[in-house]
Amino acid sequence: MTKIGIVTGSVREGRVNLQVAEWVKEQADKLNLDAEFEIVDIKDYELPLFNEAMPPAMANKQYTSEDINRWSQKIDSLDGFIFITPEYNKATSTVLKSQIDYLGPEFGNKATGIVGYGSTLGVAATQSLRQILANFNVATVGPFGAFSLFTDFENMSTFKPAEVHTATIEAVIATTANWAKALKTIR
Ligand SMILES: Cc1cc2nc3c(=O)[nH]c(=O)nc-3n(C[C@H](O)[C@H](O)[C@H](O)COP(=O)(O)O)c2cc1C
């Protein structure tokens, strides 16, 4: 079975991120695809802000810290991802970039979808994350989610996505699952 992690991108108190992740998982489960979906909350794997002299990514994926090993093993165990990213100053979040910086080969030759949100739809965050992940040979699917804090959230805090997004999100999920399955063959 193809395993897809729906990866959160914010850890702050009061974040809206997890609501979006949970909704995406609901949509994914409804599609009855040949794939299983789980939420990977970076809050459960949160490491200090990355501040190392050398890239920690190692060919044998054994790190000196147990906390990094745990995060590494989770990403390693997945065939694909759907990243849920907020937008901060026209980029993905610092915390998600930092979590990614700890790893490397764990992401290689896997597929991802990206779902962004923010006051200006999170499109710049999505594009920045696409570029970051390309560095690790992650194939990002064409369709992406773009939710507005003004029209897809009540009081900018409770996620109530407009119906118009459903078809796009289904395309993100289905294409990611397909590509994740296909890319297994070259790992
Ligand atoms: C410092 C700061 C910068 C932000 N910059 C952007 C931005 O460039 N584009 C955007 O669409 N939203 C921007 N926002 C709005 C955030 O995307 C919004 O607060 C969102 O709820 C953050 O996600 P979270 O609640 O899951 O942490 C910014 C918010 C803050 C606090």
PDB file of C-alpha atoms and ligand atoms in Angstrom:
ATOM      1  CA  MET A   1       0.000   0.000   0.000  1.00  0.00           C
ATOM      2  CA  THR A   2       1.277   3.463  -0.903  1.00  0.00           C
ATOM      3  CA  LYS A   3       1.765   5.568   2.225  1.00  0.00           C
ATOM      4  CA  ILE A   4       1.144   9.306   2.073  1.00  0.00           C
ATOM      5  CA  GLY A   5       1.896  11.666   4.963  1.00  0.00           C
ATOM      6  CA  ILE A   6      -0.150  14.832   5.279  1.00  0.00           C
ATOM      7  CA  VAL A   7       2.548  17.036   6.814  1.00  0.00           C
ATOM      8  CA  THR A   8       1.657  20.116   8.857  1.00  0.00           C
ATOM      9  CA  GLY A   9       3.565  23.382   8.456  1.00  0.00           C
ATOM     10  CA  SER A  10       2.885  25.355  11.623  1.00  0.00           C
ATOM     11  CA  VAL A  11       3.372  24.587  15.311  1.00  0.00           C
ATOM     12  CA  ARG A  12       2.270  27.829  16.926  1.00  0.00           C
ATOM     13  CA  GLU A  13      -0.427  28.081  19.590  1.00  0.00           C
ATOM     14  CA  GLY A  14      -3.684  28.882  17.777  1.00  0.00           C
ATOM     15  CA  ARG A  15      -2.476  27.688  14.366  1.00  0.00           C
ATOM     16  CA  VAL A  16      -5.153  26.989  11.763  1.00  0.00           C
ATOM     17  CA  ASN A  17      -2.870  24.511   9.972  1.00  0.00           C
ATOM     18  CA  LEU A  18      -4.083  21.324  11.641  1.00  0.00           C
ATOM     19  CA  GLN A  19      -7.719  22.034  10.662  1.00  0.00           C
ATOM     20  CA  VAL A  20      -6.665  22.217   7.002  1.00  0.00           C
ATOM     21  CA  ALA A  21      -4.613  19.006   7.352  1.00  0.00           C
ATOM     22  CA  GLU A  22      -7.549  17.176   8.945  1.00  0.00           C
ATOM     23  CA  TRP A  23      -9.928  18.319   6.195  1.00  0.00           C
ATOM     24  CA  VAL A  24      -7.482  17.189   3.484  1.00  0.00           C
ATOM     25  CA  LYS A  25      -7.225  13.788   5.194  1.00  0.00           C
ATOM     26  CA  GLU A  26     -11.040  13.499   5.226  1.00  0.00           C
ATOM     27  CA  GLN A  27     -11.144  14.222   1.480  1.00  0.00           C
ATOM     28  CA  ALA A  28      -8.365  11.693   0.876  1.00  0.00           C
ATOM     29  CA  ASP A  29     -10.099   8.947   2.866  1.00  0.00           C
ATOM     30  CA  LYS A  30     -13.341   9.539   0.933  1.00  0.00           C
ATOM     31  CA  LEU A  31     -11.622   8.848  -2.395  1.00  0.00           C
ATOM     32  CA  ASN A  32     -10.955   5.168  -1.570  1.00  0.00           C
ATOM     33  CA  LEU A  33      -7.648   5.192  -3.412  1.00  0.00           C
ATOM     34  CA  ASP A  34      -5.048   2.457  -3.341  1.00  0.00           C
ATOM     35  CA  ALA A  35      -3.132   4.487  -0.729  1.00  0.00           C
ATOM     36  CA  GLU A  36      -3.250   5.167   2.984  1.00  0.00           C
ATOM     37  CA  PHE A  37      -3.084   8.671   4.424  1.00  0.00           C
ATOM     38  CA  GLU A  38      -1.866   9.771   7.841  1.00  0.00           C
ATOM     39  CA  ILE A  39      -1.341  13.153   9.428  1.00  0.00           C
ATOM     40  CA  VAL A  40       2.298  13.820  10.264  1.00  0.00           C
ATOM     41  CA  ASP A  41       2.201  16.738  12.662  1.00  0.00           C
ATOM     42  CA  ILE A  42       5.615  18.413  12.800  1.00  0.00           C
ATOM     43  CA  LYS A  43       4.679  19.553  16.312  1.00  0.00           C
ATOM     44  CA  ASP A  44       5.158  15.904  17.348  1.00  0.00           C
ATOM     45  CA  TYR A  45       8.661  15.883  15.819  1.00  0.00           C
ATOM     46  CA  GLU A  46       9.689  19.480  16.480  1.00  0.00           C
ATOM     47  CA  LEU A  47      13.456  20.015  16.579  1.00  0.00           C
ATOM     48  CA  PRO A  48      15.354  23.194  17.535  1.00  0.00           C
ATOM     49  CA  LEU A  49      15.683  25.757  14.754  1.00  0.00           C
ATOM     50  CA  PHE A  50      18.254  24.253  12.407  1.00  0.00           C
ATOM     51  CA  ASN A  51      21.656  25.750  13.202  1.00  0.00           C
ATOM     52  CA  GLU A  52      24.355  23.317  12.124  1.00  0.00           C
ATOM     53  CA  ALA A  53      27.671  23.869  10.362  1.00  0.00           C
ATOM     54  CA  MET A  54      27.276  20.845   8.139  1.00  0.00           C
ATOM     55  CA  PRO A  55      24.283  19.300   6.390  1.00  0.00           C
ATOM     56  CA  PRO A  56      23.143  16.517   8.735  1.00  0.00           C
ATOM     57  CA  ALA A  57      21.800  14.318   5.943  1.00  0.00           C
ATOM     58  CA  MET A  58      23.758  11.106   5.868  1.00  0.00           C
ATOM     59  CA  ALA A  59      23.696   8.257   3.412  1.00  0.00           C
ATOM     60  CA  ASN A  60      22.956   5.729   6.165  1.00  0.00           C
ATOM     61  CA  LYS A  61      20.298   7.977   7.723  1.00  0.00           C
ATOM     62  CA  GLN A  62      21.725   7.457  11.214  1.00  0.00           C
ATOM     63  CA  TYR A  63      21.900  10.695  13.146  1.00  0.00           C
ATOM     64  CA  THR A  64      23.588  11.459  16.438  1.00  0.00           C
ATOM     65  CA  SER A  65      20.325  12.555  18.054  1.00  0.00           C
ATOM     66  CA  GLU A  66      17.421  10.208  18.781  1.00  0.00           C
ATOM     67  CA  ASP A  67      14.963  13.051  18.096  1.00  0.00           C
ATOM     68  CA  ILE A  68      16.387  13.553  14.603  1.00  0.00           C
ATOM     69  CA  ASN A  69      16.342   9.777  14.015  1.00  0.00           C
ATOM     70  CA  ARG A  70      12.646   9.655  14.922  1.00  0.00           C
ATOM     71  CA  TRP A  71      11.816  12.447  12.448  1.00  0.00           C
ATOM     72  CA  SER A  72      14.051  10.817   9.815  1.00  0.00           C
ATOM     73  CA  GLN A  73      12.385   7.419  10.242  1.00  0.00           C
ATOM     74  CA  LYS A  74       8.899   8.908   9.896  1.00  0.00           C
ATOM     75  CA  ILE A  75       9.728  10.687   6.624  1.00  0.00           C
ATOM     76  CA  ASP A  76      11.653   7.633   5.407  1.00  0.00           C
ATOM     77  CA  SER A  77       8.625   5.392   6.006  1.00  0.00           C
ATOM     78  CA  LEU A  78       6.409   7.391   3.612  1.00  0.00           C
ATOM     79  CA  ASP A  79       6.115   7.117  -0.177  1.00  0.00           C
ATOM     80  CA  GLY A  80       4.687  10.572  -0.666  1.00  0.00           C
ATOM     81  CA  PHE A  81       3.461  13.696   1.071  1.00  0.00           C
ATOM     82  CA  ILE A  82       0.873  16.407   1.040  1.00  0.00           C
ATOM     83  CA  PHE A  83       2.434  19.432   2.711  1.00  0.00           C
ATOM     84  CA  ILE A  84       0.031  21.909   4.302  1.00  0.00           C
ATOM     85  CA  THR A  85       1.851  25.221   4.312  1.00  0.00           C
ATOM     86  CA  PRO A  86       0.955  28.601   5.733  1.00  0.00           C
ATOM     87  CA  GLU A  87       2.436  31.669   4.064  1.00  0.00           C
ATOM     88  CA  TYR A  88       4.743  33.926   6.055  1.00  0.00           C
ATOM     89  CA  ASN A  89       6.257  36.864   4.187  1.00  0.00           C
ATOM     90  CA  LYS A  90       5.727  35.263   0.788  1.00  0.00           C
ATOM     91  CA  ALA A  91       7.382  31.966   1.722  1.00  0.00           C
ATOM     92  CA  THR A  92       6.690  28.740   3.549  1.00  0.00           C
ATOM     93  CA  SER A  93       7.070  28.776   7.338  1.00  0.00           C
ATOM     94  CA  THR A  94      10.457  28.958   9.036  1.00  0.00           C
ATOM     95  CA  VAL A  95       9.590  25.945  11.199  1.00  0.00           C
ATOM     96  CA  LEU A  96       8.776  23.717   8.219  1.00  0.00           C
ATOM     97  CA  LYS A  97      11.935  24.790   6.350  1.00  0.00           C
ATOM     98  CA  SER A  98      13.968  24.067   9.484  1.00  0.00           C
ATOM     99  CA  GLN A  99      12.464  20.582   9.899  1.00  0.00           C
ATOM    100  CA  ILE A 100      13.217  19.847   6.238  1.00  0.00           C
ATOM    101  CA  ASP A 101      16.814  21.141   6.573  1.00  0.00           C
ATOM    102  CA  TYR A 102      17.577  18.378   9.100  1.00  0.00           C
ATOM    103  CA  LEU A 103      16.948  15.673   6.488  1.00  0.00           C
ATOM    104  CA  GLY A 104      17.738  14.941   2.849  1.00  0.00           C
ATOM    105  CA  PRO A 105      17.826  11.419   1.413  1.00  0.00           C
ATOM    106  CA  GLU A 106      14.590  10.530   3.247  1.00  0.00           C
ATOM    107  CA  PHE A 107      12.687  12.660   0.719  1.00  0.00           C
ATOM    108  CA  GLY A 108      14.442  11.433  -2.429  1.00  0.00           C
ATOM    109  CA  ASN A 109      12.458  10.187  -5.421  1.00  0.00           C
ATOM    110  CA  LYS A 110       9.102  10.654  -3.743  1.00  0.00           C
ATOM    111  CA  ALA A 111       6.018  12.620  -4.785  1.00  0.00           C
ATOM    112  CA  THR A 112       4.264  15.481  -3.077  1.00  0.00           C
ATOM    113  CA  GLY A 113       1.207  17.645  -3.288  1.00  0.00           C
ATOM    114  CA  ILE A 114       1.123  21.076  -1.650  1.00  0.00           C
ATOM    115  CA  VAL A 115      -1.803  22.878  -0.054  1.00  0.00           C
ATOM    116  CA  GLY A 116      -1.190  26.518   0.861  1.00  0.00           C
ATOM    117  CA  TYR A 117      -3.235  29.123   2.656  1.00  0.00           C
ATOM    118  CA  GLY A 118      -2.905  32.660   3.923  1.00  0.00           C
ATOM    119  CA  SER A 119      -4.293  36.130   3.526  1.00  0.00           C
ATOM    120  CA  THR A 120      -3.174  36.033  -0.136  1.00  0.00           C
ATOM    121  CA  LEU A 121      -3.936  32.336  -0.806  1.00  0.00           C
ATOM    122  CA  GLY A 122      -0.498  30.992   0.092  1.00  0.00           C
ATOM    123  CA  VAL A 123       0.568  30.643  -3.545  1.00  0.00           C
ATOM    124  CA  ALA A 124       4.008  32.141  -2.910  1.00  0.00           C
ATOM    125  CA  ALA A 125       4.471  29.725   0.020  1.00  0.00           C
ATOM    126  CA  THR A 126       3.544  26.819  -2.227  1.00  0.00           C
ATOM    127  CA  GLN A 127       6.002  27.910  -4.903  1.00  0.00           C
ATOM    128  CA  SER A 128       8.805  28.366  -2.367  1.00  0.00           C
ATOM    129  CA  LEU A 129       8.177  24.902  -0.928  1.00  0.00           C
ATOM    130  CA  ARG A 130       8.107  23.360  -4.414  1.00  0.00           C
ATOM    131  CA  GLN A 131      11.576  24.809  -5.023  1.00  0.00           C
ATOM    132  CA  ILE A 132      12.950  23.639  -1.654  1.00  0.00           C
ATOM    133  CA  LEU A 133      11.690  20.088  -2.189  1.00  0.00           C
ATOM    134  CA  ALA A 134      13.001  19.935  -5.764  1.00  0.00           C
ATOM    135  CA  ASN A 135      16.484  20.058  -4.211  1.00  0.00           C
ATOM    136  CA  PHE A 136      15.815  16.563  -2.796  1.00  0.00           C
ATOM    137  CA  ASN A 137      14.323  15.136  -5.995  1.00  0.00           C
ATOM    138  CA  VAL A 138      10.784  15.406  -4.748  1.00  0.00           C
ATOM    139  CA  ALA A 139       8.291  15.539  -7.621  1.00  0.00           C
ATOM    140  CA  THR A 140       5.574  18.109  -6.867  1.00  0.00           C
ATOM    141  CA  VAL A 141       2.291  17.518  -8.700  1.00  0.00           C
ATOM    142  CA  GLY A 142       0.792  20.291 -10.821  1.00  0.00           C
ATOM    143  CA  PRO A 143      -2.482  21.005  -9.008  1.00  0.00           C
ATOM    144  CA  PHE A 144      -2.205  22.723  -5.621  1.00  0.00           C
ATOM    145  CA  GLY A 145      -4.563  23.949  -2.925  1.00  0.00           C
ATOM    146  CA  ALA A 146      -4.876  27.688  -2.302  1.00  0.00           C
ATOM    147  CA  PHE A 147      -7.132  28.748   0.553  1.00  0.00           C
ATOM    148  CA  SER A 148      -7.923  32.293   1.618  1.00  0.00           C
ATOM    149  CA  LEU A 149      -8.058  33.342   5.249  1.00  0.00           C
ATOM    150  CA  PHE A 150     -10.845  35.736   4.216  1.00  0.00           C
ATOM    151  CA  THR A 151     -13.165  33.400   2.303  1.00  0.00           C
ATOM    152  CA  ASP A 152     -12.291  29.864   3.445  1.00  0.00           C
ATOM    153  CA  PHE A 153     -12.134  30.537   7.193  1.00  0.00           C
ATOM    154  CA  GLU A 154     -14.848  31.904   9.485  1.00  0.00           C
ATOM    155  CA  ASN A 155     -13.450  34.812  11.494  1.00  0.00           C
ATOM    156  CA  MET A 156     -10.069  33.945   9.911  1.00  0.00           C
ATOM    157  CA  SER A 157      -9.836  31.065  12.361  1.00  0.00           C
ATOM    158  CA  THR A 158     -12.345  28.257  11.666  1.00  0.00           C
ATOM    159  CA  PHE A 159     -11.738  26.366   8.431  1.00  0.00           C
ATOM    160  CA  LYS A 160     -14.873  26.343   6.225  1.00  0.00           C
ATOM    161  CA  PRO A 161     -13.535  25.816   2.701  1.00  0.00           C
ATOM    162  CA  ALA A 162     -15.614  27.010  -0.234  1.00  0.00           C
ATOM    163  CA  GLU A 163     -17.081  24.139  -2.278  1.00  0.00           C
ATOM    164  CA  VAL A 164     -15.148  25.253  -5.356  1.00  0.00           C
ATOM    165  CA  HIS A 165     -11.891  23.880  -3.865  1.00  0.00           C
ATOM    166  CA  THR A 166     -12.997  20.266  -3.526  1.00  0.00           C
ATOM    167  CA  ALA A 167     -12.265  19.159  -7.102  1.00  0.00           C
ATOM    168  CA  THR A 168      -8.792  20.723  -7.016  1.00  0.00           C
ATOM    169  CA  ILE A 169      -7.930  19.094  -3.705  1.00  0.00           C
ATOM    170  CA  GLU A 170      -9.138  15.734  -5.030  1.00  0.00           C
ATOM    171  CA  ALA A 171      -6.791  16.213  -8.005  1.00  0.00           C
ATOM    172  CA  VAL A 172      -3.904  17.029  -5.642  1.00  0.00           C
ATOM    173  CA  ILE A 173      -4.582  13.886  -3.599  1.00  0.00           C
ATOM    174  CA  ALA A 174      -5.164  11.488  -6.503  1.00  0.00           C
ATOM    175  CA  THR A 175      -2.181  12.701  -8.546  1.00  0.00           C
ATOM    176  CA  THR A 176       0.109  12.552  -5.522  1.00  0.00           C
ATOM    177  CA  ALA A 177      -0.997   8.978  -4.766  1.00  0.00           C
ATOM    178  CA  ASN A 178      -0.406   7.944  -8.388  1.00  0.00           C
ATOM    179  CA  TRP A 179       3.018   9.523  -8.627  1.00  0.00           C
ATOM    180  CA  ALA A 180       4.037   8.186  -5.203  1.00  0.00           C
ATOM    181  CA  LYS A 181       3.171   4.674  -6.357  1.00  0.00           C
ATOM    182  CA  ALA A 182       5.049   5.125  -9.647  1.00  0.00           C
ATOM    183  CA  LEU A 183       8.172   6.488  -7.974  1.00  0.00           C
ATOM    184  CA  LYS A 184       8.454   3.446  -5.682  1.00  0.00           C
ATOM    185  CA  THR A 185       9.762   1.585  -8.723  1.00  0.00           C
ATOM    186  CA  ILE A 186      12.952   3.691  -8.928  1.00  0.00           C
ATOM    187  CA  ARG A 187      13.889   3.749  -5.250  1.00  0.00           C
TER     188      ARG A 187
HETATM  189  C1  LIG B   1       4.594  37.771  10.152  1.00  0.00           C
HETATM  190  C2  LIG B   1       3.466  37.298   9.273  1.00  0.00           C
HETATM  191  C3  LIG B   1       3.620  37.351   7.906  1.00  0.00           C
HETATM  192  C4  LIG B   1       2.599  36.894   7.063  1.00  0.00           C
HETATM  193  N1  LIG B   1       2.795  36.948   5.721  1.00  0.00           N
HETATM  194  C5  LIG B   1       1.838  36.468   4.900  1.00  0.00           C
HETATM  195  C6  LIG B   1       2.056  36.456   3.493  1.00  0.00           C
HETATM  196  O1  LIG B   1       3.096  36.866   2.988  1.00  0.00           O
HETATM  197  N2  LIG B   1       1.066  35.979   2.703  1.00  0.00           N
HETATM  198  C7  LIG B   1      -0.102  35.478   3.214  1.00  0.00           C
HETATM  199  O2  LIG B   1      -0.943  35.029   2.438  1.00  0.00           O
HETATM  200  N3  LIG B   1      -0.350  35.488   4.548  1.00  0.00           N
HETATM  201  C8  LIG B   1       0.605  35.968   5.405  1.00  0.00           C
HETATM  202  N4  LIG B   1       0.394  35.948   6.762  1.00  0.00           N
HETATM  203  C9  LIG B   1      -0.858  35.371   7.296  1.00  0.00           C
HETATM  204  C10 LIG B   1      -0.654  33.938   7.749  1.00  0.00           C
HETATM  205  O3  LIG B   1      -0.582  33.083   6.635  1.00  0.00           O
HETATM  206  C11 LIG B   1      -1.807  33.527   8.682  1.00  0.00           C
HETATM  207  O4  LIG B   1      -1.596  34.184   9.915  1.00  0.00           O
HETATM  208  C12 LIG B   1      -1.972  32.030   8.899  1.00  0.00           C
HETATM  209  O5  LIG B   1      -3.062  31.814   9.770  1.00  0.00           O
HETATM  210  C13 LIG B   1      -0.724  31.375   9.492  1.00  0.00           C
HETATM  211  O6  LIG B   1      -0.917  29.982   9.590  1.00  0.00           O
HETATM  212  P1  LIG B   1      -1.089  29.232  11.013  1.00  0.00           P
HETATM  213  O7  LIG B   1      -2.274  29.901  11.701  1.00  0.00           O
HETATM  214  O8  LIG B   1      -1.405  27.824  10.671  1.00  0.00           O
HETATM  215  O9  LIG B   1       0.182  29.418  11.764  1.00  0.00           O
HETATM  216  C14 LIG B   1       1.391  36.403   7.617  1.00  0.00           C
HETATM  217  C15 LIG B   1       1.252  36.361   9.004  1.00  0.00           C
HETATM  218  C16 LIG B   1       2.272  36.802   9.832  1.00  0.00           C
HETATM  219  C17 LIG B   1       2.084  36.731  11.331  1.00  0.00           C
END
